[in-house]
Coordinates of C-alpha atoms and ligand atoms in Angstrom, one line a residue:
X423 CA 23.0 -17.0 -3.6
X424 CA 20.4 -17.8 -6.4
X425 CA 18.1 -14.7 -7.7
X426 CA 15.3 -13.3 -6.3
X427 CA 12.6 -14.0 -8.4
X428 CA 9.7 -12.6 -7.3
X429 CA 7.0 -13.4 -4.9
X430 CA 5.3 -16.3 -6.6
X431 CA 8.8 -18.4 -7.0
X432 CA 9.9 -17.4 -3.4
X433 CA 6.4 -18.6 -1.4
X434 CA 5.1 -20.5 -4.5
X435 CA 4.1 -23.0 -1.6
X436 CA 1.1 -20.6 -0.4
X437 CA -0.2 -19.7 -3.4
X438 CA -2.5 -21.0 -6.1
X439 CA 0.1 -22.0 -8.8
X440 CA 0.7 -24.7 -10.4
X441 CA 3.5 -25.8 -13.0
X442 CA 0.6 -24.6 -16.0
X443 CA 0.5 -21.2 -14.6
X444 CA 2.6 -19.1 -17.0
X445 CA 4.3 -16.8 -14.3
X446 CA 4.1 -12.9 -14.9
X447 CA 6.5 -11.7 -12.6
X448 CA 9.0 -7.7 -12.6
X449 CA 10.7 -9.3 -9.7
X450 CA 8.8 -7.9 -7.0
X451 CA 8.9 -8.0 -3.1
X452 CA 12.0 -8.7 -1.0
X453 CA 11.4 -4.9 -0.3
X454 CA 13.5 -3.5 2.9
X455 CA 12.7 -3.6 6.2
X456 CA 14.5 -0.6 8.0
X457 CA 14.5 0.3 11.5
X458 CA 13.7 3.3 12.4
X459 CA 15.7 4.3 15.5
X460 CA 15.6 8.2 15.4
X461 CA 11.6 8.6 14.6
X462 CA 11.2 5.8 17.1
X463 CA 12.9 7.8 19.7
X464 CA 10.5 10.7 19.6
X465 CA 7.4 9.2 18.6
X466 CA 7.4 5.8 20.2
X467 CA 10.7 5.4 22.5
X468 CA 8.7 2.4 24.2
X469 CA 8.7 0.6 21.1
X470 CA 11.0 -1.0 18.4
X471 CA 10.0 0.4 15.1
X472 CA 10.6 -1.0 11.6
X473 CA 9.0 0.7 8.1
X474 CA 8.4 -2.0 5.5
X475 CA 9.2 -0.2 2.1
X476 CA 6.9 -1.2 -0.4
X477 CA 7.4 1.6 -2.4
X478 CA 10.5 -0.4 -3.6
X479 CA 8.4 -2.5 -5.5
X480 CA 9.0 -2.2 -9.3
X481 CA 6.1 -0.1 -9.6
X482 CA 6.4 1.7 -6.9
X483 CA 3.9 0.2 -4.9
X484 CA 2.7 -3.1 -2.4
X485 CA 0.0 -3.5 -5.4
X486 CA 2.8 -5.3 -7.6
X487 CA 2.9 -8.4 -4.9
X488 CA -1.1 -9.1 -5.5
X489 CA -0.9 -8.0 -9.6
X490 CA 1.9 -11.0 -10.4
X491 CA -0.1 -13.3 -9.2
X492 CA -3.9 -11.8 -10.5
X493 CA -2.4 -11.7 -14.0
X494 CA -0.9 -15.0 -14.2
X495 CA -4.1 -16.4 -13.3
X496 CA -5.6 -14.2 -16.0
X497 CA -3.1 -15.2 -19.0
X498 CA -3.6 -19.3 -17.8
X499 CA -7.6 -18.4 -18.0
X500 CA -6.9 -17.1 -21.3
X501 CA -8.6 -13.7 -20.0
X502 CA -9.6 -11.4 -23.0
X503 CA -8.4 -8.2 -21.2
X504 CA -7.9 -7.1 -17.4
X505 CA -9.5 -4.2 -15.9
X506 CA -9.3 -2.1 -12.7
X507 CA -10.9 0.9 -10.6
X508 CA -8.2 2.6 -9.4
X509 CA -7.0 5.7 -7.2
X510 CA -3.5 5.6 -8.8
X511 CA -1.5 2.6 -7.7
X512 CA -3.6 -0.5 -8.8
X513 CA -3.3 1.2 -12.3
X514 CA -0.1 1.6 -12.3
X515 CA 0.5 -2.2 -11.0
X516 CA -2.2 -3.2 -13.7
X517 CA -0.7 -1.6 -16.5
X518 CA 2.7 -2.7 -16.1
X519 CA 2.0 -6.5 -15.5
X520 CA -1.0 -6.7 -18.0
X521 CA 1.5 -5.1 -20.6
X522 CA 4.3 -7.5 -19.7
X523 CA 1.9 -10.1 -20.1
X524 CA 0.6 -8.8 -23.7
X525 CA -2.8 -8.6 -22.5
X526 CA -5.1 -5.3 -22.9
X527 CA -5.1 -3.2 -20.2
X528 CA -8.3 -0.8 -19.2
X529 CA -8.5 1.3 -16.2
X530 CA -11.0 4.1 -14.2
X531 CA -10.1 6.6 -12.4
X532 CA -11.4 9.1 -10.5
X533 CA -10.4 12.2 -12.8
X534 CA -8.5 14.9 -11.0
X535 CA -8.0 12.9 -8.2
X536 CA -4.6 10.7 -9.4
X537 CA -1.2 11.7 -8.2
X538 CA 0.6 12.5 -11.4
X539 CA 3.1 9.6 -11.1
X540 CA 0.3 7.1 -11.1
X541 CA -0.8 8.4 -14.4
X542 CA 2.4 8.5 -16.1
X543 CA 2.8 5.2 -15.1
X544 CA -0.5 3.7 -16.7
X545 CA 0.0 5.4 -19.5
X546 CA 4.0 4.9 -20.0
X547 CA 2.7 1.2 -20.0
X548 CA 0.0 1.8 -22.7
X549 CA -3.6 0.5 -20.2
X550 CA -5.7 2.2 -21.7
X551 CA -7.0 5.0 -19.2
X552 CA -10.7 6.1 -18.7
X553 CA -11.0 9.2 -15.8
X554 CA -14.7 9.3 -14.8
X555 CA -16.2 12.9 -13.4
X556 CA -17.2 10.5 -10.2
X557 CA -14.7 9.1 -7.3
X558 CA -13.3 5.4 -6.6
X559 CA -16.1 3.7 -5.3
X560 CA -18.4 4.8 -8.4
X561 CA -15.5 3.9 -10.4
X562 CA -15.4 0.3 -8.9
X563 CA -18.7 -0.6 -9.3
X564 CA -18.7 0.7 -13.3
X565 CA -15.7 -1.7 -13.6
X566 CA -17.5 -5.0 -11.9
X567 CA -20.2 -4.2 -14.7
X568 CA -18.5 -3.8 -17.5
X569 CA -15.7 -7.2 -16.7
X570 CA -19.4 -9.4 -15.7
X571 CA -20.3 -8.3 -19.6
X572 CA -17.0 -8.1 -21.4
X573 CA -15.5 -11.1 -19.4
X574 CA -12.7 -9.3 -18.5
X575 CA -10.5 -10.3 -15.7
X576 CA -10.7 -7.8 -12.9
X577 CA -8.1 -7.0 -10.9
X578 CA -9.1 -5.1 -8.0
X579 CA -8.4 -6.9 -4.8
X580 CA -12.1 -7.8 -4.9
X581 CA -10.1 -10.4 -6.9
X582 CA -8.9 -13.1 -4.5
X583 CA -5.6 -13.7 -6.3
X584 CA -4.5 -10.1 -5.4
X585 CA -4.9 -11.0 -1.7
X586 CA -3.3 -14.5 -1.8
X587 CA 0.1 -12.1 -3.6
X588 CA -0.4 -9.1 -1.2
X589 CA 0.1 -11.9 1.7
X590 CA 3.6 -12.4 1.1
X591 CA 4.2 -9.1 2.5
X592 CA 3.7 -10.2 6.3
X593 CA 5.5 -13.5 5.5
X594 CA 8.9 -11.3 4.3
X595 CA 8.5 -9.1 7.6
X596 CA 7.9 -12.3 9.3
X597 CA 11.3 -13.8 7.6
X598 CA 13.4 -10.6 7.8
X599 CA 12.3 -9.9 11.9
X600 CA 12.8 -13.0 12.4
X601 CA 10.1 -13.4 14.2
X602 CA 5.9 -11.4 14.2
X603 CA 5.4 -7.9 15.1
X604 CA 3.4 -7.2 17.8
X605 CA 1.9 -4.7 16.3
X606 CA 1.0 -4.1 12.3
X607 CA 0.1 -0.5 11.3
X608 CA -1.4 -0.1 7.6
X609 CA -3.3 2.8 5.5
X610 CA -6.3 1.6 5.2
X611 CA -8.4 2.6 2.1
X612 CA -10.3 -0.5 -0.1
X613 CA -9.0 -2.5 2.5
X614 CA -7.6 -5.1 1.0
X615 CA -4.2 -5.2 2.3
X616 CA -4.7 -5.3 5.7
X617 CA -6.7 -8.4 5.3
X618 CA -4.0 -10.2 2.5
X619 CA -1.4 -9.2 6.2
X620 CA -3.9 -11.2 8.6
X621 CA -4.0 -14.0 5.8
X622 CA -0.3 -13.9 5.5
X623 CA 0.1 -13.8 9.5
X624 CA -2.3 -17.0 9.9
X625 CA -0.8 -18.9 7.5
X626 CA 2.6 -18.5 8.5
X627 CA 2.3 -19.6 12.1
X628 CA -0.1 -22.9 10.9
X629 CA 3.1 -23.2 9.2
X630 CA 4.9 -23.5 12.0
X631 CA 7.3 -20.1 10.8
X632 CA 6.4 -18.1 13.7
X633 CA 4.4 -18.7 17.2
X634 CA 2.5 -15.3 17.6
X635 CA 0.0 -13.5 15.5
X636 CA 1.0 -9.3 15.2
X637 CA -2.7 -6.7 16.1
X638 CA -3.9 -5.6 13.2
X639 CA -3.9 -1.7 13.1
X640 CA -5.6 0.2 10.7
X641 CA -5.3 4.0 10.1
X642 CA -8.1 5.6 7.4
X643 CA -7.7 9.7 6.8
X644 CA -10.7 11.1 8.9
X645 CA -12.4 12.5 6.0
X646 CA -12.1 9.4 4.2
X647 CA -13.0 6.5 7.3
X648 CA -16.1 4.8 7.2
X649 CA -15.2 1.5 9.0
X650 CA -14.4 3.9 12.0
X651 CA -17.2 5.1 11.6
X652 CA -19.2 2.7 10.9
X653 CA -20.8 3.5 7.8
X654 CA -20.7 4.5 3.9
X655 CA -19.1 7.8 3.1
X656 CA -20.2 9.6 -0.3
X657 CA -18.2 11.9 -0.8
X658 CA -15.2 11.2 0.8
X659 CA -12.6 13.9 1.0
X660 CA -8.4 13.7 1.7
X661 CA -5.2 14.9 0.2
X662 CA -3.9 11.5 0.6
X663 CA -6.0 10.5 -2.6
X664 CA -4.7 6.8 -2.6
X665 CA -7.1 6.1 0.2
X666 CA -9.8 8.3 -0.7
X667 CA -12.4 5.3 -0.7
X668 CA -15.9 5.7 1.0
X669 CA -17.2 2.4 0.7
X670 CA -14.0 -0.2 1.0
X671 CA -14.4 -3.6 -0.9
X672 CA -13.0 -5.4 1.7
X673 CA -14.8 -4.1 5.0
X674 CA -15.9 -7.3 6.4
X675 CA -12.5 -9.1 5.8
X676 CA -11.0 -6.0 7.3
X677 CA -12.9 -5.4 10.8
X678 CA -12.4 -9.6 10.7
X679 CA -8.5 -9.2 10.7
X680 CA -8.5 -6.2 13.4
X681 CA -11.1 -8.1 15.8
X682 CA -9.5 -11.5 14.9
X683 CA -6.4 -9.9 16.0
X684 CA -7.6 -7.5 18.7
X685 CA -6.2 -4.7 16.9
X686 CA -7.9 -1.4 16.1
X687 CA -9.4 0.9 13.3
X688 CA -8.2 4.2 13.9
X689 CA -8.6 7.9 11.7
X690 CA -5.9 10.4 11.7
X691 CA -6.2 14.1 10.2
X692 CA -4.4 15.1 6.6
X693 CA -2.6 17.2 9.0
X694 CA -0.7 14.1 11.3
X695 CA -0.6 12.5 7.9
X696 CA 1.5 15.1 6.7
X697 CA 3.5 15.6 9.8
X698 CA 4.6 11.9 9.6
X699 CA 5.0 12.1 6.4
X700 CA 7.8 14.7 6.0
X701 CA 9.5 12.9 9.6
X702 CA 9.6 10.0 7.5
X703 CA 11.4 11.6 4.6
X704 CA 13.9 13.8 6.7
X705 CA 14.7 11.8 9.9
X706 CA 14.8 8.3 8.2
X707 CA 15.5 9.0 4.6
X708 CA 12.2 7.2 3.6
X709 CA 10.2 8.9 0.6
X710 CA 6.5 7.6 0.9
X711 CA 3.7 8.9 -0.4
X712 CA 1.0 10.6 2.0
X713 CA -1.2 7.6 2.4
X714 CA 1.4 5.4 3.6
X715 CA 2.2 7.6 6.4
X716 CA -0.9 7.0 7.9
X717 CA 0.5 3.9 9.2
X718 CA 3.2 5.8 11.1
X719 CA 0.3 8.8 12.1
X720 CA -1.6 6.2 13.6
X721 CA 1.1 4.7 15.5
X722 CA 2.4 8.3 16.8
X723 CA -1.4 9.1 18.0
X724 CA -1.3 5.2 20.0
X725 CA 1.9 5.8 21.2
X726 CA 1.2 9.3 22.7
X727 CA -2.5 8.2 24.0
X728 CA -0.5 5.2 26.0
X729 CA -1.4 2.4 24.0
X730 CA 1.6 1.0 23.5
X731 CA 3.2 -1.2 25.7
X732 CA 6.8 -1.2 26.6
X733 CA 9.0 -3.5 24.6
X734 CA 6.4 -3.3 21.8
X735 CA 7.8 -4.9 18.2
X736 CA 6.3 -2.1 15.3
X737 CA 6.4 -2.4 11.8
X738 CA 4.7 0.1 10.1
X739 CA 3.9 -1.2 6.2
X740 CA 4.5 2.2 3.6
X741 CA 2.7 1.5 0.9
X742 CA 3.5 3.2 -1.9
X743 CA 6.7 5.4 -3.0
X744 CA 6.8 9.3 -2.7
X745 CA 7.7 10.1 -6.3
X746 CA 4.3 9.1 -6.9
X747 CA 2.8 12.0 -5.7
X748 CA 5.7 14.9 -6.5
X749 CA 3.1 17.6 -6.1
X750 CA 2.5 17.1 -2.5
X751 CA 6.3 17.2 -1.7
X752 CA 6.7 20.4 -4.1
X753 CA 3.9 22.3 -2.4
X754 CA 4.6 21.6 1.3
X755 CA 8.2 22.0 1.5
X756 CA 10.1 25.5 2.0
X757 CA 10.5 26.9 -1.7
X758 CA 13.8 26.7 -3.5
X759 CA 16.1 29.5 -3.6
X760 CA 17.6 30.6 -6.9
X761 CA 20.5 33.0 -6.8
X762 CA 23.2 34.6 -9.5
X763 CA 26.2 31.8 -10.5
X764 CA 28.3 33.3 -8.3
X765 CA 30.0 31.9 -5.1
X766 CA 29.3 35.0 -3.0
X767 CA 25.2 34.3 -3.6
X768 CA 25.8 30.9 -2.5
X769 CA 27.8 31.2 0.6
X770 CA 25.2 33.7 1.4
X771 CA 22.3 31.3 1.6
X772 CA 24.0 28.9 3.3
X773 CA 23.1 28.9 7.0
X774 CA 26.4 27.6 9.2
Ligands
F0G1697 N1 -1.6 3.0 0.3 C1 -1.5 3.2 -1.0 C2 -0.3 3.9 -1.5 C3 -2.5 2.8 -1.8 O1 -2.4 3.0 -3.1 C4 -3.7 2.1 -1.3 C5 -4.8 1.7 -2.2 C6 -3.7 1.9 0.1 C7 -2.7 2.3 0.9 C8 -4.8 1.2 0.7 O2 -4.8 -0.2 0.5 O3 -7.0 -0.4 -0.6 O4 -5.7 -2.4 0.2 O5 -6.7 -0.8 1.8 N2 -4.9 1.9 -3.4 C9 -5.9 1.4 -4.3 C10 -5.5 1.8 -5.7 C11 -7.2 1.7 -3.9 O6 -6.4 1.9 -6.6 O7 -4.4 2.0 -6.1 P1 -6.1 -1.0 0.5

């Protein structure tokens, strides 16, 4: 069996390489694609539901899988520096790629809003990391300022090599069902990824690789959800801060993959996020963070409204890992006991 080598060796065919790009690559995608048999019994029995696991990238995150690809093309262009907005996971991505690739690594964030892990991460990898009193979308448009003046490469997915990368997601789900979805549930946030997925999807079957395109289903947090509703949010508000984004880069491409596809754009409540998120760690063993569990919050609120048909296909796409964001998982979850070394104060907590 030769290696896996990463998402640009494995569909170099699709993307924009050629033998001059010098490849930047942690190995990333070939992430698991688990079925999910006892969640899908109470929240969708119609349905057969699979959880791609992104947070198995090497950073953590589906971000990695559009980063190998957006750095290459920035060492080949000789890029002085690269540079992101970030709510956590794009930093992360940026600062481990940009580091392996020697290049200078600067990123904003919104400050206070970062899950810890994300942090640690960008600054483990040495980015250098700027937290603005402002949120993502104020963020975002300092950074397309400041890479037009510095000509710096920027490496938010308003960068089109991020999307070509972050397509090789739906082409592994594609490879490992065997066959599309028929339905594609993703957090939706700058809404990038859901768009790279419809790419993916299209190119695959003029490929020939499959016959049937998956609906497009997007889930934004209700506090945070201005394609639902239709308009820019300034202040948006969630605990799932990953997709706490009020005025999404990629809107139009978004609402194009969900018509194109006859999908939907859907808003669930921090609380459903929550409530999927925990049945996601203790019935299936799957640690995501909270904004990747709006994928499976949306499906549960489908699936209980009657939108899902019988015999439905379902992969849900979780976008990011749950160490991430160890807070969250600290603060919700019944508080540890701590008792005297002694067997007798053990056995007495346990509860058979
Ligand atoms: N899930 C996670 C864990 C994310 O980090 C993000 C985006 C999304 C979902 C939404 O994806 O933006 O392509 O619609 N995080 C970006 C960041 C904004 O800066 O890390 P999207």
């Amino acid at each position: 069996m030769t290696p896996w080598c990463g998402v640009i060796e494995a569909f170099r065919k699709f993307l924009p390489v050629t033998d001059q790009t010098p490849i930047i690559s942690l190995c990333e995608g070939n992430t698991p694609l688990i079925q999910a048999t006892r969640l899908a019994k109470r929240i969708c029995p119609q349905a057969d539901l699979y959880l791609k696991v992104e947070g198995a990238n090497p950073t953590g995150s589906f971000k990695d899988r559009g980063m190998t690809l957006a750095v290459s093309k920035a060492l080949e262009k000789q890029a002085r520096a690269v540079m992101c907005a970030s709510t956590g996971n794009t930093s992360a991505s940026a600062a481990a790629y940009g580091g392996r690739a020697g290049l200078p690594v600067y990123v904003l964030v919104p400050a206070g809003k970062v899950a810890l892990g994300k942090l640690a991460q960008a600054m483990a990898h040495g980015a250098t990391v700027i937290q603005i009193e402002g949120n993502f979308d104020q963020a975002l448009s300092i950074v397309k300022d400041v890479c037009v003046e510095e000509q710096f490469e920027l490496v938010n997915s308003l960068n089109p090599f991020r999307l070509e990368g972050q397509k090789t997601a739906a082409m592994e789900v594609c490879d490992q069902l065997g066959r599309s979805p028929s339905y594609h549930f993703l957090p939706v946030g700058n809404a990038g990824n859901i768009s790279a997925y419809w790419k993916g999807y299209k190119e695959y079957r003029a490929a020939g690789q499959i016959t049937q395109l998956p609906k497009m289903m997007g889930v934004q947090a209700e506090g945070a959800a201005p394609i639902v509703r239709g308009h820019v949010i300034d202040h948006p508000q969630t605990m799932a801060t990953a997709i706490r984004i009020g005025n999404p880069a990629s809107w139009k491409l978004a609402l194009q993959a969900v018509q194109e596809s006859s999908g939907t754009v859907e808003m669930v409540t921090d609380e459903e996020i929550l409530v999927a998120y925990q049945a996601l760690a203790k019935e299936e063993g799957v640690f995501c963070e909270p904004a990747s569990a709006a994928s499976v919050a949306g499906l549960t609120k489908d699936s209980q409204a009657g939108r899902l048909p019988e015999g439905a296909t379902v992969v849900c796409t979780l976008t990011g890992h749950g160490l991430k964001d160890p807070d969250i998982a600290v603060n919700i979850s019944p508080k540890t006991r701590t008792v005297k070394a002694s067997r007798d104060a053990v056995f007495s907590l346990l509860q058979i």
